Amino acid sequence: MLLQIPNVLSPEQVQACRTALIQTEWADGKITAGYQSGKAKHNLQLSEDNPIAREWSALILKALEQHQLFIAAALPLKIFPPLFNCYQGGGHFGLHVDNAIRDIRAEGFGPVVDRVRTDISATLFLSEPEEYEGGELLIEDTYGAKSVKLPAGHMILYPSTSLHKVNPVTQGARIASFFWIQSLVRDDAQRTVLFDLDQSIQHLTLATPDHPSLVQLTGVYHNLLRMWSNA
């Protein structure tokens, strides 16, 4: 499932985040890449133990906790703390698949305290589309490559199994946050069924709140979640 999540951050939060990020020190983006993806990755990134990155990572996680569309789509069990990158001056990321497992470390590069299986990849855009040229996120799925370039504060979710790349940024700067989610439901097709069913229940509840099928449909949703969940 490829899904846009709007308004994760407000315009005021985006501006405050960007103001903080541009005042801190960026490093080579290869620091979090695996062997194969490292050869294709050409961007800048904030270190995981950067205090500004940690502060805004926590704020993004708090925002996601309150975003019902994100919860319904991702069914998050664990979320890797959001990271931040910047593409400029021709920076790009060639075609790759994200690492299957990400280690969460104490104080950035300390001992491993948890691991996240990357079921879902997320990119939260912090630059407006008109601020840079190029920089489209291209995601390959069953129906071909999808080009994604969203307004600041909006986020895209897509299966971490997908081949994807970031086109070169030829002018301006593309700043974004990126991270991964381990879902309660590992299989993308099953998550899609649950999401579609959840949205149908929500729409039916608004249109006809006393519809007799609502209880039955809600039961079907929870029974499927119970069947498919790996929590």
PDB file of N, CA and C in Angstrom, residues 133-214:
ATOM      1  N   GLU A 133      14.354  21.605  -7.259  1.00  0.00           N
ATOM      2  CA  GLU A 133      14.083  20.919  -8.523  1.00  0.00           C
ATOM      3  C   GLU A 133      14.635  19.504  -8.455  1.00  0.00           C
ATOM      4  N   GLY A 134      13.875  18.563  -9.016  1.00  0.00           N
ATOM      5  CA  GLY A 134      14.251  17.159  -8.888  1.00  0.00           C
ATOM      6  C   GLY A 134      13.842  16.655  -7.513  1.00  0.00           C
ATOM      7  N   GLY A 135      14.559  15.630  -7.019  1.00  0.00           N
ATOM      8  CA  GLY A 135      14.309  15.128  -5.677  1.00  0.00           C
ATOM      9  C   GLY A 135      13.064  14.294  -5.515  1.00  0.00           C
ATOM     10  N   GLU A 136      12.444  13.877  -6.620  1.00  0.00           N
ATOM     11  CA  GLU A 136      11.248  13.034  -6.495  1.00  0.00           C
ATOM     12  C   GLU A 136      11.623  11.668  -5.903  1.00  0.00           C
ATOM     13  N   LEU A 137      10.787  11.185  -5.022  1.00  0.00           N
ATOM     14  CA  LEU A 137      10.912   9.819  -4.526  1.00  0.00           C
ATOM     15  C   LEU A 137      10.166   8.920  -5.506  1.00  0.00           C
ATOM     16  N   LEU A 138      10.888   8.001  -6.130  1.00  0.00           N
ATOM     17  CA  LEU A 138      10.291   7.074  -7.085  1.00  0.00           C
ATOM     18  C   LEU A 138      10.191   5.696  -6.441  1.00  0.00           C
ATOM     19  N   ILE A 139       8.963   5.189  -6.348  1.00  0.00           N
ATOM     20  CA  ILE A 139       8.699   3.913  -5.701  1.00  0.00           C
ATOM     21  C   ILE A 139       8.124   2.956  -6.727  1.00  0.00           C
ATOM     22  N   GLU A 140       8.745   1.804  -6.883  1.00  0.00           N
ATOM     23  CA  GLU A 140       8.262   0.815  -7.849  1.00  0.00           C
ATOM     24  C   GLU A 140       7.282  -0.135  -7.169  1.00  0.00           C
ATOM     25  N   ASP A 141       6.116  -0.298  -7.794  1.00  0.00           N
ATOM     26  CA  ASP A 141       5.158  -1.284  -7.304  1.00  0.00           C
ATOM     27  C   ASP A 141       4.629  -2.102  -8.473  1.00  0.00           C
ATOM     28  N   THR A 142       3.563  -2.851  -8.232  1.00  0.00           N
ATOM     29  CA  THR A 142       3.022  -3.745  -9.250  1.00  0.00           C
ATOM     30  C   THR A 142       2.634  -3.015 -10.522  1.00  0.00           C
ATOM     31  N   TYR A 143       2.233  -1.756 -10.389  1.00  0.00           N
ATOM     32  CA  TYR A 143       1.717  -1.008 -11.530  1.00  0.00           C
ATOM     33  C   TYR A 143       2.737  -0.027 -12.095  1.00  0.00           C
ATOM     34  N   GLY A 144       4.008  -0.186 -11.741  1.00  0.00           N
ATOM     35  CA  GLY A 144       5.053   0.682 -12.262  1.00  0.00           C
ATOM     36  C   GLY A 144       5.576   1.630 -11.205  1.00  0.00           C
ATOM     37  N   ALA A 145       6.416   2.578 -11.616  1.00  0.00           N
ATOM     38  CA  ALA A 145       7.035   3.521 -10.691  1.00  0.00           C
ATOM     39  C   ALA A 145       6.090   4.678 -10.388  1.00  0.00           C
ATOM     40  N   LYS A 146       5.975   5.004  -9.110  1.00  0.00           N
ATOM     41  CA  LYS A 146       5.164   6.137  -8.657  1.00  0.00           C
ATOM     42  C   LYS A 146       6.105   7.256  -8.214  1.00  0.00           C
ATOM     43  N   SER A 147       5.857   8.466  -8.696  1.00  0.00           N
ATOM     44  CA  SER A 147       6.665   9.628  -8.349  1.00  0.00           C
ATOM     45  C   SER A 147       5.987  10.386  -7.217  1.00  0.00           C
ATOM     46  N   VAL A 148       6.750  10.672  -6.149  1.00  0.00           N
ATOM     47  CA  VAL A 148       6.184  11.314  -4.967  1.00  0.00           C
ATOM     48  C   VAL A 148       6.994  12.563  -4.624  1.00  0.00           C
ATOM     49  N   LYS A 149       6.295  13.682  -4.515  1.00  0.00           N
ATOM     50  CA  LYS A 149       6.904  14.953  -4.114  1.00  0.00           C
ATOM     51  C   LYS A 149       5.810  15.748  -3.418  1.00  0.00           C
ATOM     52  N   LEU A 150       5.789  15.700  -2.079  1.00  0.00           N
ATOM     53  CA  LEU A 150       4.649  16.192  -1.319  1.00  0.00           C
ATOM     54  C   LEU A 150       4.910  17.552  -0.686  1.00  0.00           C
ATOM     55  N   PRO A 151       3.840  18.258  -0.300  1.00  0.00           N
ATOM     56  CA  PRO A 151       4.001  19.502   0.450  1.00  0.00           C
ATOM     57  C   PRO A 151       4.687  19.251   1.802  1.00  0.00           C
ATOM     58  N   ALA A 152       5.321  20.267   2.313  1.00  0.00           N
ATOM     59  CA  ALA A 152       5.979  20.161   3.618  1.00  0.00           C
ATOM     60  C   ALA A 152       4.949  19.826   4.697  1.00  0.00           C
ATOM     61  N   GLY A 153       5.313  18.892   5.577  1.00  0.00           N
ATOM     62  CA  GLY A 153       4.415  18.443   6.632  1.00  0.00           C
ATOM     63  C   GLY A 153       3.628  17.210   6.279  1.00  0.00           C
ATOM     64  N   HIS A 154       3.658  16.815   4.998  1.00  0.00           N
ATOM     65  CA  HIS A 154       2.950  15.609   4.551  1.00  0.00           C
ATOM     66  C   HIS A 154       3.940  14.445   4.451  1.00  0.00           C
ATOM     67  N   MET A 155       3.417  13.229   4.573  1.00  0.00           N
ATOM     68  CA  MET A 155       4.258  12.045   4.641  1.00  0.00           C
ATOM     69  C   MET A 155       3.750  10.977   3.676  1.00  0.00           C
ATOM     70  N   ILE A 156       4.657  10.174   3.163  1.00  0.00           N
ATOM     71  CA  ILE A 156       4.292   9.033   2.322  1.00  0.00           C
ATOM     72  C   ILE A 156       4.689   7.742   3.033  1.00  0.00           C
ATOM     73  N   LEU A 157       3.793   6.766   3.026  1.00  0.00           N
ATOM     74  CA  LEU A 157       4.071   5.421   3.539  1.00  0.00           C
ATOM     75  C   LEU A 157       4.113   4.455   2.366  1.00  0.00           C
ATOM     76  N   TYR A 158       5.069   3.516   2.390  1.00  0.00           N
ATOM     77  CA  TYR A 158       5.134   2.506   1.340  1.00  0.00           C
ATOM     78  C   TYR A 158       5.842   1.262   1.879  1.00  0.00           C
ATOM     79  N   PRO A 159       5.600   0.096   1.287  1.00  0.00           N
ATOM     80  CA  PRO A 159       6.228  -1.132   1.794  1.00  0.00           C
ATOM     81  C   PRO A 159       7.748  -1.062   1.688  1.00  0.00           C
ATOM     82  N   SER A 160       8.427  -1.464   2.741  1.00  0.00           N
ATOM     83  CA  SER A 160       9.896  -1.430   2.745  1.00  0.00           C
ATOM     84  C   SER A 160      10.503  -2.437   1.785  1.00  0.00           C
ATOM     85  N   THR A 161       9.701  -3.351   1.290  1.00  0.00           N
ATOM     86  CA  THR A 161      10.173  -4.315   0.294  1.00  0.00           C
ATOM     87  C   THR A 161      10.289  -3.688  -1.095  1.00  0.00           C
ATOM     88  N   SER A 162       9.794  -2.464  -1.262  1.00  0.00           N
ATOM     89  CA  SER A 162       9.753  -1.826  -2.571  1.00  0.00           C
ATOM     90  C   SER A 162      11.127  -1.322  -3.001  1.00  0.00           C
ATOM     91  N   LEU A 163      11.454  -1.512  -4.273  1.00  0.00           N
ATOM     92  CA  LEU A 163      12.578  -0.799  -4.860  1.00  0.00           C
ATOM     93  C   LEU A 163      12.212   0.671  -4.960  1.00  0.00           C
ATOM     94  N   HIS A 164      13.141   1.546  -4.579  1.00  0.00           N
ATOM     95  CA  HIS A 164      12.849   2.975  -4.649  1.00  0.00           C
ATOM     96  C   HIS A 164      14.140   3.760  -4.780  1.00  0.00           C
ATOM     97  N   LYS A 165      14.017   5.030  -5.174  1.00  0.00           N
ATOM     98  CA  LYS A 165      15.177   5.900  -5.306  1.00  0.00           C
ATOM     99  C   LYS A 165      14.738   7.345  -5.160  1.00  0.00           C
ATOM    100  N   VAL A 166      15.724   8.236  -4.962  1.00  0.00           N
ATOM    101  CA  VAL A 166      15.485   9.678  -4.928  1.00  0.00           C
ATOM    102  C   VAL A 166      16.244  10.293  -6.094  1.00  0.00           C
ATOM    103  N   ASN A 167      15.512  10.983  -6.958  1.00  0.00           N
ATOM    104  CA  ASN A 167      16.140  11.620  -8.110  1.00  0.00           C
ATOM    105  C   ASN A 167      17.080  12.741  -7.670  1.00  0.00           C
ATOM    106  N   PRO A 168      18.092  13.057  -8.492  1.00  0.00           N
ATOM    107  CA  PRO A 168      19.019  14.133  -8.155  1.00  0.00           C
ATOM    108  C   PRO A 168      18.297  15.464  -7.931  1.00  0.00           C
ATOM    109  N   VAL A 169      18.738  16.183  -6.917  1.00  0.00           N
ATOM    110  CA  VAL A 169      18.247  17.541  -6.670  1.00  0.00           C
ATOM    111  C   VAL A 169      19.190  18.492  -7.388  1.00  0.00           C
ATOM    112  N   THR A 170      18.694  19.137  -8.415  1.00  0.00           N
ATOM    113  CA  THR A 170      19.542  19.973  -9.277  1.00  0.00           C
ATOM    114  C   THR A 170      19.536  21.436  -8.865  1.00  0.00           C
ATOM    115  N   GLN A 171      18.577  21.827  -8.033  1.00  0.00           N
ATOM    116  CA  GLN A 171      18.536  23.205  -7.552  1.00  0.00           C
ATOM    117  C   GLN A 171      17.798  23.244  -6.228  1.00  0.00           C
ATOM    118  N   GLY A 172      18.272  24.077  -5.293  1.00  0.00           N
ATOM    119  CA  GLY A 172      17.644  24.167  -3.989  1.00  0.00           C
ATOM    120  C   GLY A 172      18.042  22.998  -3.105  1.00  0.00           C
ATOM    121  N   ALA A 173      17.268  22.774  -2.056  1.00  0.00           N
ATOM    122  CA  ALA A 173      17.560  21.706  -1.098  1.00  0.00           C
ATOM    123  C   ALA A 173      16.268  20.995  -0.704  1.00  0.00           C
ATOM    124  N   ARG A 174      16.350  19.688  -0.663  1.00  0.00           N
ATOM    125  CA  ARG A 174      15.216  18.843  -0.252  1.00  0.00           C
ATOM    126  C   ARG A 174      15.528  18.295   1.133  1.00  0.00           C
ATOM    127  N   ILE A 175      14.827  18.799   2.150  1.00  0.00           N
ATOM    128  CA  ILE A 175      15.023  18.352   3.529  1.00  0.00           C
ATOM    129  C   ILE A 175      13.829  17.486   3.922  1.00  0.00           C
ATOM    130  N   ALA A 176      14.120  16.371   4.564  1.00  0.00           N
ATOM    131  CA  ALA A 176      13.043  15.446   4.923  1.00  0.00           C
ATOM    132  C   ALA A 176      13.436  14.643   6.151  1.00  0.00           C
ATOM    133  N   SER A 177      12.434  14.041   6.767  1.00  0.00           N
ATOM    134  CA  SER A 177      12.658  13.044   7.808  1.00  0.00           C
ATOM    135  C   SER A 177      12.277  11.690   7.237  1.00  0.00           C
ATOM    136  N   PHE A 178      12.989  10.655   7.653  1.00  0.00           N
ATOM    137  CA  PHE A 178      12.689   9.321   7.151  1.00  0.00           C
ATOM    138  C   PHE A 178      12.848   8.317   8.286  1.00  0.00           C
ATOM    139  N   PHE A 179      12.059   7.256   8.218  1.00  0.00           N
ATOM    140  CA  PHE A 179      12.098   6.255   9.282  1.00  0.00           C
ATOM    141  C   PHE A 179      11.334   5.017   8.841  1.00  0.00           C
ATOM    142  N   TRP A 180      11.272   4.030   9.731  1.00  0.00           N
ATOM    143  CA  TRP A 180      10.655   2.746   9.393  1.00  0.00           C
ATOM    144  C   TRP A 180       9.728   2.309  10.512  1.00  0.00           C
ATOM    145  N   ILE A 181       8.726   1.509  10.141  1.00  0.00           N
ATOM    146  CA  ILE A 181       7.732   1.020  11.088  1.00  0.00           C
ATOM    147  C   ILE A 181       7.682  -0.496  11.035  1.00  0.00           C
ATOM    148  N   GLN A 182       7.717  -1.119  12.204  1.00  0.00           N
ATOM    149  CA  GLN A 182       7.379  -2.538  12.315  1.00  0.00           C
ATOM    150  C   GLN A 182       5.905  -2.609  12.667  1.00  0.00           C
ATOM    151  N   SER A 183       5.123  -3.209  11.797  1.00  0.00           N
ATOM    152  CA  SER A 183       3.678  -3.223  11.965  1.00  0.00           C
ATOM    153  C   SER A 183       3.218  -4.434  12.775  1.00  0.00           C
ATOM    154  N   LEU A 184       2.054  -4.284  13.401  1.00  0.00           N
ATOM    155  CA  LEU A 184       1.415  -5.431  14.037  1.00  0.00           C
ATOM    156  C   LEU A 184       1.099  -6.515  13.021  1.00  0.00           C
ATOM    157  N   VAL A 185       0.873  -6.093  11.755  1.00  0.00           N
ATOM    158  CA  VAL A 185       0.555  -7.025  10.670  1.00  0.00           C
ATOM    159  C   VAL A 185       1.683  -6.949   9.653  1.00  0.00           C
ATOM    160  N   ARG A 186       2.426  -8.015   9.527  1.00  0.00           N
ATOM    161  CA  ARG A 186       3.645  -8.009   8.715  1.00  0.00           C
ATOM    162  C   ARG A 186       3.364  -7.904   7.213  1.00  0.00           C
ATOM    163  N   ASP A 187       2.303  -8.541   6.757  1.00  0.00           N
ATOM    164  CA  ASP A 187       2.028  -8.642   5.325  1.00  0.00           C
ATOM    165  C   ASP A 187       1.332  -7.387   4.814  1.00  0.00           C
ATOM    166  N   ASP A 188       1.853  -6.808   3.733  1.00  0.00           N
ATOM    167  CA  ASP A 188       1.289  -5.567   3.195  1.00  0.00           C
ATOM    168  C   ASP A 188      -0.122  -5.773   2.666  1.00  0.00           C
ATOM    169  N   ALA A 189      -0.385  -6.885   2.004  1.00  0.00           N
ATOM    170  CA  ALA A 189      -1.723  -7.142   1.466  1.00  0.00           C
ATOM    171  C   ALA A 189      -2.753  -7.238   2.597  1.00  0.00           C
ATOM    172  N   GLN A 190      -2.385  -7.870   3.690  1.00  0.00           N
ATOM    173  CA  GLN A 190      -3.289  -7.976   4.827  1.00  0.00           C
ATOM    174  C   GLN A 190      -3.527  -6.615   5.472  1.00  0.00           C
ATOM    175  N   ARG A 191      -2.465  -5.818   5.587  1.00  0.00           N
ATOM    176  CA  ARG A 191      -2.629  -4.452   6.116  1.00  0.00           C
ATOM    177  C   ARG A 191      -3.579  -3.639   5.239  1.00  0.00           C
ATOM    178  N   THR A 192      -3.470  -3.815   3.922  1.00  0.00           N
ATOM    179  CA  THR A 192      -4.330  -3.077   2.997  1.00  0.00           C
ATOM    180  C   THR A 192      -5.788  -3.462   3.179  1.00  0.00           C
ATOM    181  N   VAL A 193      -6.063  -4.762   3.338  1.00  0.00           N
ATOM    182  CA  VAL A 193      -7.432  -5.216   3.575  1.00  0.00           C
ATOM    183  C   VAL A 193      -7.979  -4.604   4.860  1.00  0.00           C
ATOM    184  N   LEU A 194      -7.167  -4.624   5.917  1.00  0.00           N
ATOM    185  CA  LEU A 194      -7.610  -4.073   7.194  1.00  0.00           C
ATOM    186  C   LEU A 194      -7.847  -2.567   7.101  1.00  0.00           C
ATOM    187  N   PHE A 195      -6.965  -1.873   6.384  1.00  0.00           N
ATOM    188  CA  PHE A 195      -7.129  -0.425   6.234  1.00  0.00           C
ATOM    189  C   PHE A 195      -8.406  -0.100   5.461  1.00  0.00           C
ATOM    190  N   ASP A 196      -8.635  -0.794   4.361  1.00  0.00           N
ATOM    191  CA  ASP A 196      -9.843  -0.557   3.567  1.00  0.00           C
ATOM    192  C   ASP A 196     -11.101  -0.836   4.386  1.00  0.00           C
ATOM    193  N   LEU A 197     -11.064  -1.906   5.164  1.00  0.00           N
ATOM    194  CA  LEU A 197     -12.216  -2.254   6.004  1.00  0.00           C
ATOM    195  C   LEU A 197     -12.414  -1.195   7.087  1.00  0.00           C
ATOM    196  N   ASP A 198     -11.331  -0.754   7.703  1.00  0.00           N
ATOM    197  CA  ASP A 198     -11.418   0.281   8.735  1.00  0.00           C
ATOM    198  C   ASP A 198     -12.016   1.569   8.176  1.00  0.00           C
ATOM    199  N   GLN A 199     -11.547   1.994   6.999  1.00  0.00           N
ATOM    200  CA  GLN A 199     -12.059   3.227   6.408  1.00  0.00           C
ATOM    201  C   GLN A 199     -13.534   3.099   6.036  1.00  0.00           C
ATOM    202  N   SER A 200     -13.930   1.928   5.554  1.00  0.00           N
ATOM    203  CA  SER A 200     -15.339   1.701   5.225  1.00  0.00           C
ATOM    204  C   SER A 200     -16.215   1.784   6.473  1.00  0.00           C
ATOM    205  N   ILE A 201     -15.726   1.214   7.568  1.00  0.00           N
ATOM    206  CA  ILE A 201     -16.466   1.281   8.832  1.00  0.00           C
ATOM    207  C   ILE A 201     -16.596   2.730   9.296  1.00  0.00           C
ATOM    208  N   GLN A 202     -15.500   3.500   9.172  1.00  0.00           N
ATOM    209  CA  GLN A 202     -15.536   4.905   9.589  1.00  0.00           C
ATOM    210  C   GLN A 202     -16.547   5.701   8.758  1.00  0.00           C
ATOM    211  N   HIS A 203     -16.538   5.485   7.445  1.00  0.00           N
ATOM    212  CA  HIS A 203     -17.467   6.203   6.576  1.00  0.00           C
ATOM    213  C   HIS A 203     -18.920   5.804   6.856  1.00  0.00           C
ATOM    214  N   LEU A 204     -19.138   4.516   7.072  1.00  0.00           N
ATOM    215  CA  LEU A 204     -20.492   4.042   7.366  1.00  0.00           C
ATOM    216  C   LEU A 204     -20.977   4.602   8.701  1.00  0.00           C
ATOM    217  N   THR A 205     -20.076   4.709   9.666  1.00  0.00           N
ATOM    218  CA  THR A 205     -20.430   5.252  10.977  1.00  0.00           C
ATOM    219  C   THR A 205     -20.884   6.704  10.864  1.00  0.00           C
ATOM    220  N   LEU A 206     -20.217   7.477  10.014  1.00  0.00           N
ATOM    221  CA  LEU A 206     -20.591   8.877   9.821  1.00  0.00           C
ATOM    222  C   LEU A 206     -21.914   9.003   9.063  1.00  0.00           C
ATOM    223  N   ALA A 207     -22.092   8.149   8.067  1.00  0.00           N
ATOM    224  CA  ALA A 207     -23.287   8.259   7.221  1.00  0.00           C
ATOM    225  C   ALA A 207     -24.535   7.713   7.906  1.00  0.00           C
ATOM    226  N   THR A 208     -24.404   6.531   8.505  1.00  0.00           N
ATOM    227  CA  THR A 208     -25.553   5.884   9.158  1.00  0.00           C
ATOM    228  C   THR A 208     -25.089   5.245  10.460  1.00  0.00           C
ATOM    229  N   PRO A 209     -24.955   6.051  11.507  1.00  0.00           N
ATOM    230  CA  PRO A 209     -24.367   5.553  12.764  1.00  0.00           C
ATOM    231  C   PRO A 209     -25.136   4.403  13.413  1.00  0.00           C
ATOM    232  N   ASP A 210     -26.392   4.222  13.062  1.00  0.00           N
ATOM    233  CA  ASP A 210     -27.184   3.144  13.668  1.00  0.00           C
ATOM    234  C   ASP A 210     -27.350   1.945  12.741  1.00  0.00           C
ATOM    235  N   HIS A 211     -26.535   1.901  11.692  1.00  0.00           N
ATOM    236  CA  HIS A 211     -26.661   0.794  10.744  1.00  0.00           C
ATOM    237  C   HIS A 211     -26.387  -0.533  11.463  1.00  0.00           C
ATOM    238  N   PRO A 212     -27.262  -1.537  11.304  1.00  0.00           N
ATOM    239  CA  PRO A 212     -27.109  -2.800  12.035  1.00  0.00           C
ATOM    240  C   PRO A 212     -25.853  -3.588  11.670  1.00  0.00           C
ATOM    241  N   SER A 213     -25.274  -3.295  10.502  1.00  0.00           N
ATOM    242  CA  SER A 213     -24.089  -4.050  10.093  1.00  0.00           C
ATOM    243  C   SER A 213     -22.803  -3.552  10.747  1.00  0.00           C
ATOM    244  N   LEU A 214     -22.842  -2.404  11.401  1.00  0.00           N
ATOM    245  CA  LEU A 214     -21.622  -1.829  11.957  1.00  0.00           C
ATOM    246  C   LEU A 214     -20.963  -2.739  13.003  1.00  0.00           C
TER     247      LEU A 214
END
